[in-house]
């Protein structure tokens, strides 16, 4: 062949594809992934992403524990998870290959930067021999490209040092993947120009690398089996869409909830992985009535939020498991003085420091029961990134209506994962305005609404309502300190009844997929929604009698849940913990539910759930 | 009823107008009674609006204080009152917020929160009642107890060096640091008024006698017969003079960065090299705070050097109002696309 007459085969159409970018934690894999996500969303695919990064900020270069990855599953159909196995792995060094190879489908494509495959990096990744040469990748299609040299060449003339030039390598790889999947480069070009607005030489160099990677795909003679694909747009309901991470949706949901309640928000937090992003997101929303406070510790964050609620704002605090543990005593205070408070827990692997950047659902017991004394509060869980918006609004509604702390459970996966979201219209949400007590006539601080049992909210600054509250038990009728035995029984009962009564104010539990009653219900909560949903759909398509029930309200549980679950022969409860919701359901409903536990720091794979469901149906 | 009618109009206010209807439950003879009276008198003298005044406390004998005031009150959890009060102030900077705690509450379990409330300069009146003992848990030694304090938990005498509340506050960057004595009903309200007038965190250590577990802990400088010789009440711009006959003063030890007592001659304090108190001088405040017997204990406003208060910088001086933000616009920020 001559000149530019390289034969371009037609794009192969795929229903969906899973791509993972993996490299050193300093290689910019998260940025690369989020740019590919944006381009993919703009191309009309449904998608789900899974950023997976180490706790170390810049682990030693080339080591396996420094590998950072970003996975995206995108398709022409509805996408429920970030995908079980990879169609394409981009490995920027031997360590990234080593850590991620096991997730690649046999026969799938592995793209490596051969420029980083050298003796030094083999040693760091503990490879005894060159994995590209020892036959260990024979089951895959492998594209070896010296991205390092290609990038250096592409950015020549932009005045970058060698180190700076190599930092553009991720854009080169992104360019190649854009070519492979026919993505528009312009949004990334725009993003680079904005990001490096003050250093145009860096913007131009990165754009040059992006274009070079793309051009390489177009012009190079590639090995057999390396080709281009098209993934047609998904048939999504009509509307205006955006990509959203769980953290963004949560931040906006809290703001929206406060707007519906007619309250300013005082968000008090202490940095902790993976919850800090929420503080960052809200810190930028001062114009929406949000005050953010980075406290000196977790306890102060919870206490300042309680102080803010006491003064008539909505106090919100946020953390992950270890931080929630520290806030525990303060939560008891908020329960005792009956003030609204929203507590967000972005769960991570535990116990103790555990796995800071890995996802888990092991704080359900902590949320529902983890306090001294009989200390009931409401617990909610969001199921997907965009669902965080709805659940945050519900948390604000319940906290203000019932004068109670509400714990909102998300997890490390939801916090970081992104998906397309059909943007709702705010006018569709019914306001739930808070009314503060202002009338001194007959006032005492623990006067209750006869229906909700919520006490009045009397802000300091209100004439005639001066009163004292505290963590000591209070007299039911006067609110004064009381050590009276019968009164403590009555107050304890009342606090429990108040929270239990929320069950009357939440939707009845519905069945996501399948029938009401049948052979098997798979009951999930939180971020297992995606994989359970897909696994149940697959098995139902295969003719199996299985249904999916997914809980948003963890405490109190929906009033009809016991009856609903009793209609199935079996109940299977998959959880990313050692069996927490399953015990709660067994305790509440004397139900012979079975658990399915996964605590590897990674979400369930669809195939793992399918296997467990089949076993349950056969057993 | 836990609700108190509004007090009389300004000018007729008495200390008792700031007393709630609750029965005070401190031990008879406790120094807290005197401090309560001094605070109530301060409120009356300043004609504070009860509905805009909030007392926040942690846990301990001192922390029962809010129940006895006719204002708003929040009895929180051990050590955390400065954090709760910070939240109150962030939500509504117009409120006049006082924080009450003891030496255990504020310097042991809550030492961290005190540090940060002070360094942030949140506009709070922070009163630390120092009795050098744990009272409510029945007499264990506290972080301000002197070495060798025998207590139920230290039968052989405590080993750990005490912390100085005022030096801690100065080290934390507090911009108002003062001291008072529970029984000094003339001086204490004056110190409290100064604390109230200071915008930002005002820290006041009040030496408070625990009649049950540590009676007489401060007698060596507060007892009637020695007080004038063993205390120096400092006032801005005035010479640092003390003694029954006002015949002693403090001067810088020649050749050293330290204070020493000097007898005044007939020519008066200046001739004797006695310093004038400059409450804006942090170094002088630190030297005064560190004075220990046999040198006189410094009482009064040791340091006052105002700076911008935290909540003012964060939210301004008005209660935070919900902003009618455009939620739809918020949700549509950044890249969006239409599916037809």
Tab-separated table of N, CA and C in Angstrom, chain A residues 291-361:
chain	number	residue	atom	x	y	z
A	291	UNK	N	-23.595	27.484	54.093
A	291	UNK	CA	-22.389	27.848	54.830
A	291	UNK	C	-21.624	26.563	55.077
A	292	UNK	N	-20.362	26.529	54.715
A	292	UNK	CA	-19.574	25.333	55.014
A	292	UNK	C	-18.541	25.655	56.077
A	293	UNK	N	-18.275	24.675	56.908
A	293	UNK	CA	-17.344	24.841	58.027
A	293	UNK	C	-16.472	23.599	58.104
A	294	UNK	N	-15.185	23.780	57.860
A	294	UNK	CA	-14.253	22.662	58.051
A	294	UNK	C	-13.819	22.677	59.507
A	295	UNK	N	-14.375	21.760	60.273
A	295	UNK	CA	-14.159	21.749	61.719
A	295	UNK	C	-12.796	21.143	62.059
A	296	UNK	N	-12.445	21.226	63.346
A	296	UNK	CA	-11.153	20.703	63.792
A	296	UNK	C	-11.141	19.185	63.898
A	297	UNK	N	-12.291	18.582	63.995
A	297	UNK	CA	-12.354	17.125	64.016
A	297	UNK	C	-13.797	16.694	63.736
A	298	UNK	N	-14.000	15.395	63.685
A	298	UNK	CA	-15.323	14.851	63.352
A	298	UNK	C	-16.358	15.231	64.403
A	299	UNK	N	-15.914	15.201	65.659
A	299	UNK	CA	-16.840	15.499	66.750
A	299	UNK	C	-17.292	16.954	66.655
A	300	UNK	N	-16.346	17.832	66.443
A	300	UNK	CA	-16.692	19.250	66.324
A	300	UNK	C	-17.604	19.486	65.132
A	301	UNK	N	-17.377	18.749	64.057
A	301	UNK	CA	-18.220	18.909	62.872
A	301	UNK	C	-19.671	18.566	63.212
A	302	UNK	N	-19.857	17.429	63.887
A	302	UNK	CA	-21.221	17.036	64.266
A	302	UNK	C	-21.808	18.049	65.243
A	303	UNK	N	-21.003	18.477	66.211
A	303	UNK	CA	-21.513	19.393	67.241
A	303	UNK	C	-21.847	20.763	66.650
A	304	UNK	N	-21.015	21.244	65.750
A	304	UNK	CA	-21.303	22.539	65.130
A	304	UNK	C	-22.581	22.445	64.296
A	305	UNK	N	-22.776	21.307	63.624
A	305	UNK	CA	-24.004	21.131	62.843
A	305	UNK	C	-25.220	21.143	63.771
A	306	UNK	N	-25.083	20.516	64.942
A	306	UNK	CA	-26.181	20.520	65.913
A	306	UNK	C	-26.426	21.948	66.415
A	307	UNK	N	-25.348	22.672	66.684
A	307	UNK	CA	-25.482	24.067	67.115
A	307	UNK	C	-26.210	24.904	66.066
A	308	UNK	N	-25.875	24.634	64.796
A	308	UNK	CA	-26.517	25.377	63.703
A	308	UNK	C	-28.007	25.057	63.628
A	309	UNK	N	-28.341	23.777	63.795
A	309	UNK	CA	-29.760	23.400	63.789
A	309	UNK	C	-30.486	24.041	64.969
A	310	UNK	N	-29.828	24.057	66.110
A	310	UNK	CA	-30.414	24.685	67.294
A	310	UNK	C	-30.754	26.153	67.005
A	311	UNK	N	-29.864	26.795	66.235
A	311	UNK	CA	-30.055	28.214	65.935
A	311	UNK	C	-30.971	28.445	64.740
A	312	UNK	N	-31.499	27.375	64.139
A	312	UNK	CA	-32.514	27.560	63.108
A	312	UNK	C	-32.069	27.359	61.678
A	313	UNK	N	-30.858	26.823	61.505
A	313	UNK	CA	-30.385	26.465	60.176
A	313	UNK	C	-30.559	24.951	60.059
A	314	UNK	N	-30.351	24.366	58.882
A	314	UNK	CA	-30.295	22.904	58.872
A	314	UNK	C	-28.836	22.488	58.968
A	315	UNK	N	-28.485	21.858	60.076
A	315	UNK	CA	-27.124	21.355	60.250
A	315	UNK	C	-26.963	20.054	59.492
A	316	UNK	N	-25.883	19.982	58.724
A	316	UNK	CA	-25.570	18.752	57.993
A	316	UNK	C	-24.116	18.422	58.278
A	317	UNK	N	-23.832	17.161	58.544
A	317	UNK	CA	-22.448	16.741	58.704
A	317	UNK	C	-22.237	15.496	57.859
A	318	UNK	N	-20.989	15.236	57.539
A	318	UNK	CA	-20.703	14.184	56.582
A	318	UNK	C	-19.383	13.531	56.947
A	319	UNK	N	-19.302	12.233	56.718
A	319	UNK	CA	-18.050	11.545	57.000
A	319	UNK	C	-18.090	10.155	56.400
A	320	UNK	N	-17.133	9.344	56.811
A	320	UNK	CA	-17.139	7.929	56.499
A	320	UNK	C	-17.091	7.187	57.841
A	321	UNK	N	-17.172	5.875	57.817
A	321	UNK	CA	-17.345	5.080	59.034
A	321	UNK	C	-16.542	5.508	60.261
A	322	UNK	N	-15.218	5.632	60.147
A	322	UNK	CA	-14.451	5.994	61.344
A	322	UNK	C	-14.869	7.346	61.910
A	323	UNK	N	-15.192	8.268	61.030
A	323	UNK	CA	-15.631	9.586	61.477
A	323	UNK	C	-17.020	9.554	62.086
A	324	UNK	N	-17.881	8.719	61.518
A	324	UNK	CA	-19.235	8.577	62.080
A	324	UNK	C	-19.126	8.015	63.495
A	325	UNK	N	-18.177	7.080	63.693
A	325	UNK	CA	-17.979	6.528	65.033
A	325	UNK	C	-17.682	7.660	66.019
A	326	UNK	N	-16.852	8.596	65.607
A	326	UNK	CA	-16.517	9.712	66.492
A	326	UNK	C	-17.713	10.623	66.746
A	327	UNK	N	-18.608	10.710	65.808
A	327	UNK	CA	-19.764	11.597	65.955
A	327	UNK	C	-20.867	10.976	66.815
A	328	UNK	N	-20.689	9.712	67.175
A	328	UNK	CA	-21.775	8.958	67.798
A	328	UNK	C	-22.392	9.661	69.000
A	329	UNK	N	-21.573	10.160	69.900
A	329	UNK	CA	-22.124	10.765	71.113
A	329	UNK	C	-22.950	12.006	70.755
A	330	UNK	N	-22.469	12.745	69.769
A	330	UNK	CA	-23.198	13.939	69.345
A	330	UNK	C	-24.545	13.562	68.729
A	331	UNK	N	-24.581	12.443	68.009
A	331	UNK	CA	-25.859	12.000	67.450
A	331	UNK	C	-26.852	11.719	68.570
A	332	UNK	N	-26.352	11.119	69.643
A	332	UNK	CA	-27.215	10.877	70.796
A	332	UNK	C	-27.772	12.182	71.345
A	333	UNK	N	-26.951	13.220	71.373
A	333	UNK	CA	-27.425	14.522	71.843
A	333	UNK	C	-28.542	15.040	70.934
A	334	UNK	N	-28.323	14.942	69.623
A	334	UNK	CA	-29.336	15.440	68.678
A	334	UNK	C	-30.643	14.658	68.826
A	335	UNK	N	-30.512	13.367	69.120
A	335	UNK	CA	-31.711	12.545	69.339
A	335	UNK	C	-32.403	12.996	70.628
A	336	UNK	N	-31.601	13.251	71.663
A	336	UNK	CA	-32.170	13.612	72.959
A	336	UNK	C	-32.829	14.992	72.936
A	337	UNK	N	-32.184	15.942	72.287
A	337	UNK	CA	-32.766	17.288	72.246
A	337	UNK	C	-33.712	17.448	71.050
A	338	UNK	N	-33.789	16.408	70.230
A	338	UNK	CA	-34.732	16.372	69.111
A	338	UNK	C	-34.578	17.586	68.193
A	339	UNK	N	-33.404	17.628	67.584
A	339	UNK	CA	-33.119	18.656	66.585
A	339	UNK	C	-32.881	17.977	65.240
A	340	UNK	N	-33.253	18.647	64.153
A	340	UNK	CA	-32.993	18.056	62.845
A	340	UNK	C	-31.496	18.062	62.529
A	341	UNK	N	-31.066	17.040	61.863
A	341	UNK	CA	-29.651	16.917	61.499
A	341	UNK	C	-29.586	15.884	60.385
A	342	UNK	N	-28.825	16.183	59.347
A	342	UNK	CA	-28.589	15.178	58.311
A	342	UNK	C	-27.134	14.748	58.401
A	343	UNK	N	-26.921	13.452	58.457
A	343	UNK	CA	-25.580	12.882	58.602
A	343	UNK	C	-25.326	11.980	57.412
A	344	UNK	N	-24.345	12.332	56.605
A	344	UNK	CA	-24.040	11.528	55.426
A	344	UNK	C	-22.858	10.617	55.748
A	345	UNK	N	-23.013	9.346	55.485
A	345	UNK	CA	-21.907	8.407	55.657
A	345	UNK	C	-21.562	7.803	54.304
A	346	UNK	N	-20.416	8.206	53.752
A	346	UNK	CA	-19.906	7.565	52.534
A	346	UNK	C	-19.104	6.356	52.999
A	347	UNK	N	-19.752	5.211	53.010
A	347	UNK	CA	-19.134	4.031	53.620
A	347	UNK	C	-17.903	3.554	52.851
A	348	UNK	N	-16.952	3.028	53.618
A	348	UNK	CA	-15.734	2.473	53.030
A	348	UNK	C	-15.392	1.188	53.780
A	349	UNK	N	-14.394	0.470	53.281
A	349	UNK	CA	-14.021	-0.782	53.923
A	349	UNK	C	-13.531	-0.558	55.335
A	350	UNK	N	-14.019	-1.366	56.276
A	350	UNK	CA	-13.610	-1.275	57.667
A	350	UNK	C	-13.148	-2.621	58.141
A	351	UNK	N	-12.893	-2.838	59.435
A	351	UNK	CA	-13.011	-1.868	60.523
A	351	UNK	C	-11.802	-0.926	60.581
A	352	UNK	N	-11.831	-0.027	61.541
A	352	UNK	CA	-10.762	0.950	61.753
A	352	UNK	C	-10.495	1.681	60.440
A	353	UNK	N	-9.242	1.930	60.121
A	353	UNK	CA	-8.938	2.661	58.890
A	353	UNK	C	-9.342	1.832	57.679
A	354	UNK	N	-9.214	0.524	57.791
A	354	UNK	CA	-9.752	-0.384	56.770
A	354	UNK	C	-9.217	-0.118	55.384
A	355	UNK	N	-10.129	0.038	54.438
A	355	UNK	CA	-9.785	0.308	53.043
A	355	UNK	C	-10.385	1.668	52.672
A	356	UNK	N	-9.613	2.740	52.904
A	356	UNK	CA	-10.212	4.080	52.772
A	356	UNK	C	-10.813	4.382	51.406
A	357	UNK	N	-10.203	3.847	50.342
A	357	UNK	CA	-10.701	4.224	49.008
A	357	UNK	C	-11.567	3.133	48.398
A	358	UNK	N	-11.841	2.075	49.145
A	358	UNK	CA	-12.629	0.978	48.583
A	358	UNK	C	-14.031	0.984	49.174
A	359	UNK	N	-14.949	0.451	48.398
A	359	UNK	CA	-16.342	0.565	48.810
A	359	UNK	C	-16.788	-0.620	49.657
A	360	UNK	N	-17.734	-0.364	50.532
A	360	UNK	CA	-18.304	-1.395	51.391
A	360	UNK	C	-19.639	-0.857	51.906
A	361	UNK	N	-20.458	-1.767	52.460
A	361	UNK	CA	-21.757	-1.355	53.027
A	361	UNK	C	-21.836	-1.821	54.466
